[in-house]
mmCIF file of C-alpha atoms in Angstrom:
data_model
loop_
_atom_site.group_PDB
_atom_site.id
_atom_site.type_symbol
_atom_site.label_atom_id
_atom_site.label_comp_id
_atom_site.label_asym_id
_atom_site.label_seq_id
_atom_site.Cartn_x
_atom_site.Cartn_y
_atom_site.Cartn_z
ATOM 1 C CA UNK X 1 36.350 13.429 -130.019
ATOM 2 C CA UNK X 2 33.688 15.431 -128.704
ATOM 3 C CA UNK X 3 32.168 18.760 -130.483
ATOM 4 C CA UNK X 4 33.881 20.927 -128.342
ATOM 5 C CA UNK X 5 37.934 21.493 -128.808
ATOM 6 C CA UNK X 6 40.087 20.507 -126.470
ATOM 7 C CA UNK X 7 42.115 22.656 -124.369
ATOM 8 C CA UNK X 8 44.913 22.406 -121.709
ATOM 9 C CA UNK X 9 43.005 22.180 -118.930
ATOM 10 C CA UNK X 10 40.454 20.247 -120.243
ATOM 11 C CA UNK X 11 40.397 16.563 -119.715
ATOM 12 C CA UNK X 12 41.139 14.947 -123.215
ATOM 13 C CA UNK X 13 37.964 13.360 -125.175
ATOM 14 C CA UNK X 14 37.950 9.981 -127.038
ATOM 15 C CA UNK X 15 38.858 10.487 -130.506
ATOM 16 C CA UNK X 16 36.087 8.535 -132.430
ATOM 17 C CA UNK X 17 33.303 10.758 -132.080
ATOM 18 C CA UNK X 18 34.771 13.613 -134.127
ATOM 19 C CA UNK X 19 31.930 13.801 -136.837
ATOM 20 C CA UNK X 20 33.600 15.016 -140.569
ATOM 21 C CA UNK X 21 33.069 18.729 -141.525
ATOM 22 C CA UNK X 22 31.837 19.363 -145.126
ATOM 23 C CA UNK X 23 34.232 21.201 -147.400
ATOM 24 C CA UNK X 24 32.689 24.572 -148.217
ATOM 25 C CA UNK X 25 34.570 27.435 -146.624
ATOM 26 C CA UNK X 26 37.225 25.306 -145.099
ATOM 27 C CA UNK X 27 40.061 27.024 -147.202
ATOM 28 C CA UNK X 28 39.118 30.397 -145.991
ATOM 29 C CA UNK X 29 39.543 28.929 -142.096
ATOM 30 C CA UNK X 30 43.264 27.782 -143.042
ATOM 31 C CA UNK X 31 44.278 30.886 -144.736
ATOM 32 C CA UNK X 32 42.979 32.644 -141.418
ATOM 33 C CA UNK X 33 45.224 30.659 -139.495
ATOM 34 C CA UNK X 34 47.933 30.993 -141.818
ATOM 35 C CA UNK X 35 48.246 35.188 -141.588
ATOM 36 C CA UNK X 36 47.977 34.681 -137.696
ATOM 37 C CA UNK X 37 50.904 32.632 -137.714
ATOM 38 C CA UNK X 38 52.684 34.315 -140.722
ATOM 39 C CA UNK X 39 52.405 37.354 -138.531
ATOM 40 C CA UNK X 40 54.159 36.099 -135.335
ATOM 41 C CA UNK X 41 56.909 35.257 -137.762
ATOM 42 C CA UNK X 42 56.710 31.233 -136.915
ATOM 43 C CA UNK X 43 57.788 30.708 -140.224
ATOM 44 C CA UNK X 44 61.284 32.011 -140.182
ATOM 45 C CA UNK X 45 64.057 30.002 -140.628
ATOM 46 C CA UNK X 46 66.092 28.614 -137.103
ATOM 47 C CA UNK X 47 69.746 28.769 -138.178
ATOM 48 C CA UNK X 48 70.828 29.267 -134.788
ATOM 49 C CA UNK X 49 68.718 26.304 -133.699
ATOM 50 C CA UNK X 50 69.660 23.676 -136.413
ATOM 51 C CA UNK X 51 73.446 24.444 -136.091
ATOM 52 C CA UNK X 52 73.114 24.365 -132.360
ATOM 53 C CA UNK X 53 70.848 20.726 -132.573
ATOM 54 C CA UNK X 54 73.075 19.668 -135.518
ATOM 55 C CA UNK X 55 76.355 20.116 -133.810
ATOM 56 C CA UNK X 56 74.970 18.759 -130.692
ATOM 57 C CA UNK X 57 73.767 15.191 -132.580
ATOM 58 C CA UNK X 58 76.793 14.949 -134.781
ATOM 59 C CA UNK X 59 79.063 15.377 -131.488
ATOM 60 C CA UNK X 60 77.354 12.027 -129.523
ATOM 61 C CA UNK X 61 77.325 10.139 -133.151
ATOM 62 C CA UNK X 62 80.867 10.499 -133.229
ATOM 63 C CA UNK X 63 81.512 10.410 -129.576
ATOM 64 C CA UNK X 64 79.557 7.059 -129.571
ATOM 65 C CA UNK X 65 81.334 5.266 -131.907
ATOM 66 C CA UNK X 66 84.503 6.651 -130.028
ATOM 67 C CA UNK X 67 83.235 5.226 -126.181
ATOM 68 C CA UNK X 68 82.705 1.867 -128.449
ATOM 69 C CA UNK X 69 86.677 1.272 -128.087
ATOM 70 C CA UNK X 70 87.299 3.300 -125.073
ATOM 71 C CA UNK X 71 85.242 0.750 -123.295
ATOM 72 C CA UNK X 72 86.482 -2.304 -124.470
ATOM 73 C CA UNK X 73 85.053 -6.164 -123.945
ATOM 74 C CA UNK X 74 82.387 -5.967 -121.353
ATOM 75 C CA UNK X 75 78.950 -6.367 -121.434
ATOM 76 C CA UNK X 76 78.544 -2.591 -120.024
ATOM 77 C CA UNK X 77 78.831 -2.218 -124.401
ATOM 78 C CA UNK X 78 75.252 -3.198 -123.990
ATOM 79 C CA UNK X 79 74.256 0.163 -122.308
ATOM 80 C CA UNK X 80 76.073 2.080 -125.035
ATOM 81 C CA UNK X 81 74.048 -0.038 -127.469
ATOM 82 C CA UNK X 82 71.203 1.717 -125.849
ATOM 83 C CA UNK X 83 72.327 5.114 -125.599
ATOM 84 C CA UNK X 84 73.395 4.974 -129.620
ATOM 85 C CA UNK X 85 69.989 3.709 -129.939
ATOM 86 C CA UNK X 86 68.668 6.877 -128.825
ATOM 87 C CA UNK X 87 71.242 8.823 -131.020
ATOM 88 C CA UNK X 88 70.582 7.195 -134.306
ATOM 89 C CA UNK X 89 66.884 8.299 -133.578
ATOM 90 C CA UNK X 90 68.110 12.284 -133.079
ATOM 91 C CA UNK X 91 69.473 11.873 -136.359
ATOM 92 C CA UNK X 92 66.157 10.152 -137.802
ATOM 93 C CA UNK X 93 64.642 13.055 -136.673
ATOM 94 C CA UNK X 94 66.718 15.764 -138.384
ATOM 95 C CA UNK X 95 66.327 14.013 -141.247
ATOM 96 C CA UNK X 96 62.901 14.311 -140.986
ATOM 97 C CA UNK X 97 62.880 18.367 -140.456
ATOM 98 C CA UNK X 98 65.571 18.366 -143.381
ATOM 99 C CA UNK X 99 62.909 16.634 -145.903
ATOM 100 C CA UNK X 100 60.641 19.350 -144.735
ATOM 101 C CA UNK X 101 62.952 21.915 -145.754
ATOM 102 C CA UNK X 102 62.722 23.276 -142.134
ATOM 103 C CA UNK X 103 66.676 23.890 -141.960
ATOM 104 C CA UNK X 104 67.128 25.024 -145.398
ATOM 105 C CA UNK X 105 64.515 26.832 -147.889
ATOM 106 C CA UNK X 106 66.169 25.660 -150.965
ATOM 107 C CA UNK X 107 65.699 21.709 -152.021
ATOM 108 C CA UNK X 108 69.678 21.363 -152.901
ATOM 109 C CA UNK X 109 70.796 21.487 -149.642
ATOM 110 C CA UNK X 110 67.645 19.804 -147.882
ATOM 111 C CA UNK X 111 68.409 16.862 -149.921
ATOM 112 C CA UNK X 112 72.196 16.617 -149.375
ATOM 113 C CA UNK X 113 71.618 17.164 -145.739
ATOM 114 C CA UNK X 114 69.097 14.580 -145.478
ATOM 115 C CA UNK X 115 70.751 11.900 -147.292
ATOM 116 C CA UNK X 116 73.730 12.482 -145.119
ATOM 117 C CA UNK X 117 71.308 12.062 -142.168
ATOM 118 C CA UNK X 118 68.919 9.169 -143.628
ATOM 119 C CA UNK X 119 71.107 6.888 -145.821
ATOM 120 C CA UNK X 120 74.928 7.602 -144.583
ATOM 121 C CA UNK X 121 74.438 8.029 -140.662
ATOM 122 C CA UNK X 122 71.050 6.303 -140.356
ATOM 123 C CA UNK X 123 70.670 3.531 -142.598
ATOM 124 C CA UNK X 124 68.188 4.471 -144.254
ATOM 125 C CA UNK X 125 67.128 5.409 -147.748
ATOM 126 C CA UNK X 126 65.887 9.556 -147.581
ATOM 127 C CA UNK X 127 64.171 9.015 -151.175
ATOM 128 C CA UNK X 128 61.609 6.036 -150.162
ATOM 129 C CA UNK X 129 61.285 7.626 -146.577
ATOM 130 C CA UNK X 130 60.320 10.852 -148.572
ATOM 131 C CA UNK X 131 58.137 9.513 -150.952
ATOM 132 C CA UNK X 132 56.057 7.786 -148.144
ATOM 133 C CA UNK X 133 55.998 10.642 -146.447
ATOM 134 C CA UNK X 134 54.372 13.276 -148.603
ATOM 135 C CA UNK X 135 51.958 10.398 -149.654
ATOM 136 C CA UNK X 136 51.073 10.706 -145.704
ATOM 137 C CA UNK X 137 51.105 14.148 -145.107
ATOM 138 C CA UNK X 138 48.748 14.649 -148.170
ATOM 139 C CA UNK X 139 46.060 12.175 -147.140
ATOM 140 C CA UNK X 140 46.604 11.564 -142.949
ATOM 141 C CA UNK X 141 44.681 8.248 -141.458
ATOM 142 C CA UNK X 142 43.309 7.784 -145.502
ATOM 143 C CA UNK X 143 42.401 4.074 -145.255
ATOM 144 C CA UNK X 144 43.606 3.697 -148.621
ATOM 145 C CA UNK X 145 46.271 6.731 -149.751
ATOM 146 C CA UNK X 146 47.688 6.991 -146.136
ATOM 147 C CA UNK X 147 50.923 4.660 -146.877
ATOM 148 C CA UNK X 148 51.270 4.702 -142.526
ATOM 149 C CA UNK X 149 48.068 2.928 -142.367
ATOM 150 C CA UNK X 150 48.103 0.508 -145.298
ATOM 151 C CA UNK X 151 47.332 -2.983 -143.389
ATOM 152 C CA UNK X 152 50.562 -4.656 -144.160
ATOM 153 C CA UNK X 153 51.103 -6.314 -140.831
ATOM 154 C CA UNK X 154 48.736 -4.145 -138.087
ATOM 155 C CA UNK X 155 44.997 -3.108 -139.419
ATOM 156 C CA UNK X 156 43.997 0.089 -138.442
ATOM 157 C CA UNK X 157 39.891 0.365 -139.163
ATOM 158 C CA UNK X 158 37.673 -2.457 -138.827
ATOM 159 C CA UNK X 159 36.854 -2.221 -142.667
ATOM 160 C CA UNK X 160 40.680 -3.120 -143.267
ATOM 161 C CA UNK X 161 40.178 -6.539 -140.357
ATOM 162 C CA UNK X 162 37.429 -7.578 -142.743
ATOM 163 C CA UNK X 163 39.473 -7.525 -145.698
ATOM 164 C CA UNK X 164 42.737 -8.924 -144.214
ATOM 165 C CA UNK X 165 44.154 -11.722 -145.210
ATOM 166 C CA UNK X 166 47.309 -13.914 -144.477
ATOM 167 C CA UNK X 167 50.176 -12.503 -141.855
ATOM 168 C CA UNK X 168 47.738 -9.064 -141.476
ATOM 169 C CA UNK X 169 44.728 -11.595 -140.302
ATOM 170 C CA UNK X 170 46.873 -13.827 -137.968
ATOM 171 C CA UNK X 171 48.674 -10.754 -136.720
ATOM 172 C CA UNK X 172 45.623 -8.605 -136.296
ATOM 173 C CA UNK X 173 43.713 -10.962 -133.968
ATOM 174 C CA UNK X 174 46.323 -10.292 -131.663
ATOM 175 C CA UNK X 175 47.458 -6.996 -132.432
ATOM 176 C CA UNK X 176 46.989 -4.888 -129.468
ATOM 177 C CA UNK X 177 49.190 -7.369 -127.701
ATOM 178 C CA UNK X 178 52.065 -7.584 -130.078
ATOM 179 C CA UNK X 179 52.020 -3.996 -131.475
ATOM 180 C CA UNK X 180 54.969 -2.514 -129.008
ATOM 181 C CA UNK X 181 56.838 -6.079 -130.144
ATOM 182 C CA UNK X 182 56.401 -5.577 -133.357
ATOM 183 C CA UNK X 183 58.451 -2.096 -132.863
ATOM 184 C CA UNK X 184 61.934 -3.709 -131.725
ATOM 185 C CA UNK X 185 61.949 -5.130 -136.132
ATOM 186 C CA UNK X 186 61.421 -1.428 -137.160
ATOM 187 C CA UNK X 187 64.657 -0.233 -137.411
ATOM 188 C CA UNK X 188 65.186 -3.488 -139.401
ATOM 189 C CA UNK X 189 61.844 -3.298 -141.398
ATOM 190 C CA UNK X 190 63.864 0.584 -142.599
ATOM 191 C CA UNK X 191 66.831 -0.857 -143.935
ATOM 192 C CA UNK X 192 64.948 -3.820 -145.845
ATOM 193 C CA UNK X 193 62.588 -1.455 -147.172
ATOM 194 C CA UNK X 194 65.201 1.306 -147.850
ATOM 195 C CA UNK X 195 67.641 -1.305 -150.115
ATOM 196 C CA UNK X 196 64.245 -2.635 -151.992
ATOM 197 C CA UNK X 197 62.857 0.431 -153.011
ATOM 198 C CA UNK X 198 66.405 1.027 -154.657
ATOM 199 C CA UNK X 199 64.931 -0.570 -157.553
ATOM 200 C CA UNK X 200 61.626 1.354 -157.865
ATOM 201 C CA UNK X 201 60.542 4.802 -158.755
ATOM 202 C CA UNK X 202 60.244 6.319 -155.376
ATOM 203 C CA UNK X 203 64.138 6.761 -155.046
ATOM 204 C CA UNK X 204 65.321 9.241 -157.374
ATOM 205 C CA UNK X 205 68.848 8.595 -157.404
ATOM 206 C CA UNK X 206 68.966 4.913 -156.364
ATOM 207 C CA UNK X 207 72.836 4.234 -157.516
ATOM 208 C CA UNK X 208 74.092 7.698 -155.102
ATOM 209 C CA UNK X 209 71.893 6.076 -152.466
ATOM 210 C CA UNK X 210 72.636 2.425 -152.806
ATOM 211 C CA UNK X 211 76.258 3.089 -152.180
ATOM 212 C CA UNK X 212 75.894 5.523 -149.056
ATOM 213 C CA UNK X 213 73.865 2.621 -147.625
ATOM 214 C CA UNK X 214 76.508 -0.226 -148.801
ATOM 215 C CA UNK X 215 79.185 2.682 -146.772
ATOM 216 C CA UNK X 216 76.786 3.005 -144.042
ATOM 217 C CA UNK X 217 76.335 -0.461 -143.213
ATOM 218 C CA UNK X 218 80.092 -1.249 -143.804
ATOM 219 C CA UNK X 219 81.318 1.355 -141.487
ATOM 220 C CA UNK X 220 78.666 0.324 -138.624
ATOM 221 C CA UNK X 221 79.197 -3.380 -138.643
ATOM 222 C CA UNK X 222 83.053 -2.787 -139.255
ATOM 223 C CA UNK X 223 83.065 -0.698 -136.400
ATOM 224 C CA UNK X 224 80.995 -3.032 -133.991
ATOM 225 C CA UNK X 225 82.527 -6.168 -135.046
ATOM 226 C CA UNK X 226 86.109 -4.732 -134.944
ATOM 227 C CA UNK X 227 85.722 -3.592 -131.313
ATOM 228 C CA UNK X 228 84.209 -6.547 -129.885
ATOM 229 C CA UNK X 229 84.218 -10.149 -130.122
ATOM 230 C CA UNK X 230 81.498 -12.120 -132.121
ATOM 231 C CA UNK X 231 79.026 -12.511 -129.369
ATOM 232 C CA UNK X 232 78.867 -8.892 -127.780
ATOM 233 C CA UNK X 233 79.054 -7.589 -130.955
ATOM 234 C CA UNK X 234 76.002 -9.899 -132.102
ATOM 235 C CA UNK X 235 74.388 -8.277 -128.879
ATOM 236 C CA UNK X 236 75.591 -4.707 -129.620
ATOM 237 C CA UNK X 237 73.888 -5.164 -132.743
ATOM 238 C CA UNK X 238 70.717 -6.426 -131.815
ATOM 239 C CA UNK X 239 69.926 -4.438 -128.639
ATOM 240 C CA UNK X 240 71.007 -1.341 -130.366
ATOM 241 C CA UNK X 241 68.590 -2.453 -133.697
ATOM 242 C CA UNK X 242 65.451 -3.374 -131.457
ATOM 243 C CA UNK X 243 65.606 0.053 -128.811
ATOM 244 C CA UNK X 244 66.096 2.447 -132.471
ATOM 245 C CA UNK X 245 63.025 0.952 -133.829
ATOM 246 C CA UNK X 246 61.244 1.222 -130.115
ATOM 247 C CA UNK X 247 61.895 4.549 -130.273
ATOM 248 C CA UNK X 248 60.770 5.848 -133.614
ATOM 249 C CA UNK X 249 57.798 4.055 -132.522
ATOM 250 C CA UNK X 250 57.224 5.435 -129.620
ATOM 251 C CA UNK X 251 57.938 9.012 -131.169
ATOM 252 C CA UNK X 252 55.478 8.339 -134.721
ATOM 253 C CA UNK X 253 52.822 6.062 -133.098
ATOM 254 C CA UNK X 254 50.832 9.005 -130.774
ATOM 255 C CA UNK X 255 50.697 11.266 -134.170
ATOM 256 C CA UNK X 256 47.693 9.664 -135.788
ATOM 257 C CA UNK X 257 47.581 6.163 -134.361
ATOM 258 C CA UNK X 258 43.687 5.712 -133.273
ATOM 259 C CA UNK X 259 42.580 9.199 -134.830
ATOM 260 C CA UNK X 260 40.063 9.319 -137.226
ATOM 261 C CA UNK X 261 40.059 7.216 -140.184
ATOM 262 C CA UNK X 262 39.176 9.022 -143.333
ATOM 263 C CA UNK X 263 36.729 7.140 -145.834
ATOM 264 C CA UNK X 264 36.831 7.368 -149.443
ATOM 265 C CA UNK X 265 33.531 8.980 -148.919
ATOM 266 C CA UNK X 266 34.316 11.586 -146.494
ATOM 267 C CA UNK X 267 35.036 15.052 -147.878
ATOM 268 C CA UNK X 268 37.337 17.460 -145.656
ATOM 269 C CA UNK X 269 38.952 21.037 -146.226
ATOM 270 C CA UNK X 270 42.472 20.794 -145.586
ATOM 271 C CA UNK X 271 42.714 22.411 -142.364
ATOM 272 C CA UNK X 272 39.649 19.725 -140.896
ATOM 273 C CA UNK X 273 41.756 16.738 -142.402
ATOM 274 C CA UNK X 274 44.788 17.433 -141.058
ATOM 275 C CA UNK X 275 43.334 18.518 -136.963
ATOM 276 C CA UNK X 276 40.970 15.543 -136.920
ATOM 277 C CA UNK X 277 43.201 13.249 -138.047
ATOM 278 C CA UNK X 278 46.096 14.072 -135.516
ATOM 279 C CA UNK X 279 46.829 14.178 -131.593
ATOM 280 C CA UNK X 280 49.268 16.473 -130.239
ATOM 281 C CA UNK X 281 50.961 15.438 -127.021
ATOM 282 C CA UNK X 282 51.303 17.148 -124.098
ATOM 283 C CA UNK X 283 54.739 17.491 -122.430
ATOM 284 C CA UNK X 284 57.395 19.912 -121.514
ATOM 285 C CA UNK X 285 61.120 21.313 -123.001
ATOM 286 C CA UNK X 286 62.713 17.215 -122.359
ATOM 287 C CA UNK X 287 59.725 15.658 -124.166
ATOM 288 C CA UNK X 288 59.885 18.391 -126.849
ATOM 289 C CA UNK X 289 63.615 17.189 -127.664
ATOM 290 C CA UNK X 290 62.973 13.714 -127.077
ATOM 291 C CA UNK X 291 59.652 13.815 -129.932
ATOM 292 C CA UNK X 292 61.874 16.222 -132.641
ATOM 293 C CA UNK X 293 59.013 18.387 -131.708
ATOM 294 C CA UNK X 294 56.678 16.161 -133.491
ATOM 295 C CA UNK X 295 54.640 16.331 -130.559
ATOM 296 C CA UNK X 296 52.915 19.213 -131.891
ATOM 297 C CA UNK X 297 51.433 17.277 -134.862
ATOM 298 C CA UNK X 298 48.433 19.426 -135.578
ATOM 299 C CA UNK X 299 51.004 22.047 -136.277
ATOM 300 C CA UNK X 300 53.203 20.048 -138.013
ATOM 301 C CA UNK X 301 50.540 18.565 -140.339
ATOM 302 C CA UNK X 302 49.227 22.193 -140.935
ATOM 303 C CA UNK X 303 52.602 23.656 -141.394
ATOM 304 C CA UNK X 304 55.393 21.572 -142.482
ATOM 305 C CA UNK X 305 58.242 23.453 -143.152
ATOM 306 C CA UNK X 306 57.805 25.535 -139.857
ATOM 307 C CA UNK X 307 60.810 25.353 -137.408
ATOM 308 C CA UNK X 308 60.656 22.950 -134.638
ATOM 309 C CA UNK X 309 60.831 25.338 -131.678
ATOM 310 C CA UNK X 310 58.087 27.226 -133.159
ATOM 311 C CA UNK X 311 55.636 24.452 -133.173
ATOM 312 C CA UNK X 312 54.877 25.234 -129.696
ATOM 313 C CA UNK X 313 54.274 28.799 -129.704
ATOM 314 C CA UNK X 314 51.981 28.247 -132.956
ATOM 315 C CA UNK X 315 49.826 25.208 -130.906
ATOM 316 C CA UNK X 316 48.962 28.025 -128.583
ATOM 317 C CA UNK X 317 47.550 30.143 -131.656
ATOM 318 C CA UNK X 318 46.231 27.367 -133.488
ATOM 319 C CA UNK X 319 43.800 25.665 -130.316
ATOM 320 C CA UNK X 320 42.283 29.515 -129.866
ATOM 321 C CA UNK X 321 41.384 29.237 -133.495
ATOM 322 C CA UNK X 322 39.751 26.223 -133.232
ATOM 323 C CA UNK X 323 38.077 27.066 -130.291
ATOM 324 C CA UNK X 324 36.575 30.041 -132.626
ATOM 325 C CA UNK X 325 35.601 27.686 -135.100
ATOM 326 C CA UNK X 326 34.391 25.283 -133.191
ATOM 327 C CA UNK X 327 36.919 22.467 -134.758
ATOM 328 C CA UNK X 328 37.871 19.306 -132.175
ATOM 329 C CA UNK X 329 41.662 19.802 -131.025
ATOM 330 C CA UNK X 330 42.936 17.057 -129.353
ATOM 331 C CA UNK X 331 45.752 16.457 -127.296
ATOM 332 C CA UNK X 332 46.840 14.362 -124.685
ATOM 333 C CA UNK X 333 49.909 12.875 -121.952
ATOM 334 C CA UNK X 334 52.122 10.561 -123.625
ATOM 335 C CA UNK X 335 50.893 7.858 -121.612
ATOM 336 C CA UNK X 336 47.480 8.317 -122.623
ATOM 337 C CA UNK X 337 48.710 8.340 -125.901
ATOM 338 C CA UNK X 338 49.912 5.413 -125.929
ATOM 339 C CA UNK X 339 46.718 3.483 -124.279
ATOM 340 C CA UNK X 340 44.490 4.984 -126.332
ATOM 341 C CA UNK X 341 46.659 3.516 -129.412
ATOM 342 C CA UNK X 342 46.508 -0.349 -127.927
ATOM 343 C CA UNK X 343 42.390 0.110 -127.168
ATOM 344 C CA UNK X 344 42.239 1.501 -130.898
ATOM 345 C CA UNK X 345 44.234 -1.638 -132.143
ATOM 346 C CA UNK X 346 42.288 -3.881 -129.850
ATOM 347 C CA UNK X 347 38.645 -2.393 -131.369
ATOM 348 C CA UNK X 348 40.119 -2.657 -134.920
ATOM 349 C CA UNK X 349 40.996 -6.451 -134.446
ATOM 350 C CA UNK X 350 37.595 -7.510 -133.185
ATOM 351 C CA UNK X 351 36.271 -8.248 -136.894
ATOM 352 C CA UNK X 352 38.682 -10.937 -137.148
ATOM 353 C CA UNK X 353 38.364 -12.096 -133.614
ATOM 354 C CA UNK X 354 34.426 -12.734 -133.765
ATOM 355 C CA UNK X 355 34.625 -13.905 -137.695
ATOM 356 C CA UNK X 356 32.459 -11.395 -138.767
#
């Protein structure tokens, strides 16, 4: 990242040269921001929006599961393997604006919406998701509080290759090569994460949980397995599995993925953490609904609970302010996105490559 922001017409900078911003007056550039967006009413609550996008996903969920028996035995199941794929990932995603209380203000409903969402539709447990999540949003690209960028299987800073160790050091030779691979276990990797945090303190009611996933996972295998026979169902299941994690990958990995990497050492105001340390994606009205909206990352990061089809409207407000205050804002094609991701893996890696 250069010292200049970024702007639309401006051809998009590599992110490592962003240099970190010292703390003192940082606040009073955030709460700036914040009464400019406050003031074009971004904050508001959608209802129009959610029922219309909740209706919409809800409608192909069931309609899927509905074409799995109009359809029959055929391998053409395969193609509706892939379409659900891309369904189960809408309803990821409104999961993810339900944590964020960007449907509902009050936490009741937020949470009964998004463990219908996450644990009975999805598969996937809305307390760990949660807790991993506000650990993120708090400390973005932290090499060591960032839970997205803890070196479990991928390392993420050079500092993290020198450290690795086991499946992280084999893995992270190679990792530019195997990282889009790696994505077709993620929608696995969620469920096997989701049943073992049942039995930790990150799920906060583990036994109402547990069984939605137990009547989650009965329901979807019952369903596959009763409509087809043992091998196309086997197939259903897999293909369907490996393009849901693809996705979410596809959708999460441009956020922060090859942004800066925050040091223990480094001391940033809020608003500086959360710009350098994400990319916002340029696109159009089909990308927008494709990403959730989580495109606009910057905004997101800055603004959580804001509606979805505000983000766009407060990007627009948020690079001018930059611009003023001379902060990097960086954003990109999805493409680019994407490359810059597998050079940043590749760069990360070379510590275990040359021994060092």
């Amino acid at each position: 990242m250069p010292t200049q922001p970024v702007t639309m017409t401006k051809a998009a900078p590599a992110p490592a040269a962003a240099a970190p911003q010292p703390e003192g007056g940082g606040g009073s550039d955030f709460a700036q921001l914040s009464r400019r967006i406050a003031a074009e009413g971004l904050l508001e609550r959608r209802p129009g929006y959610y029922a219309a996008r909740i209706g919409l996903v809800l409608f192909a969920f069931v309609d899927g599961w509905c074409a799995l028996y109009a359809i029959g035995d055929t391998w053409w199941q395969l193609a509706l393997a892939a379409v659900m794929s891309v369904v189960f990932a809408q309803v990821a995603l409104l999961s993810h604006d339900l944590a964020h209380r960007q449907v509902f203000t009050r936490r009741a409903p937020s949470e009964i919406g998004g463990r219908i969402a996450a644990n009975l539709l999805m598969g996937m447990s809305y307390g760990w998701w949660m807790n991993k999540h506000t650990r993120h949003h708090a400390n973005p690209n932290h090499e060591e509080r960032d839970p997205d960028v803890s070196p479990d299987l991928v390392v993420w800073s050079q500092r993290q290759a020198r450290q690795a160790s086991g499946l992280a050091r084999f893995i992270g030779r190679r990792q530019a090569y195997l990282f889009f691979p790696l994505l077709l276990l993620e929608g696995l990797n969620l469920s096997f994460n989701s049943f073992r945090a049942l039995r930790g303190p990150a799920v906060k009611r583990p036994v109402l949980e547990g069984v939605l996933l137990v009547v989650h996972f009965a329901a979807y295998f019952g369903l596959v397995f009763g409509a087809l026979p043992f091998g196309k169902a086997v197939a259903f299941v897999a293909v369907h599995q490996a393009l849901f994690g693809v996705y979410l990958g596809c959708v999460f990995a441009p956020n922060h993925k090859g942004m800066l990497m925050v040091t223990p050492g480094m001391r940033l105001d809020f608003l500086r953490r959360q710009v350098l340390t994400s990319r916002n994606v340029r696109g159009g009205p089909i990308l927008d609904a494709l990403m959730g909206g989580l495109n606009y990352q910057v905004e997101h990061h800055l603004f959580p609970s804001m509606p979805t089809p505000a983000l766009g409207r407060a990007a627009r407000i948020t690079r001018e302010f930059c611009a003023e205050k001379d902060i990097p804002y960086y954003e990109v094609g999805l493409l680019r996105s994407y490359r810059e991701i597998i050079t940043h893996l590749h760069r990360t890696g070379e510590p275990i490559r040359s021994g060092s």
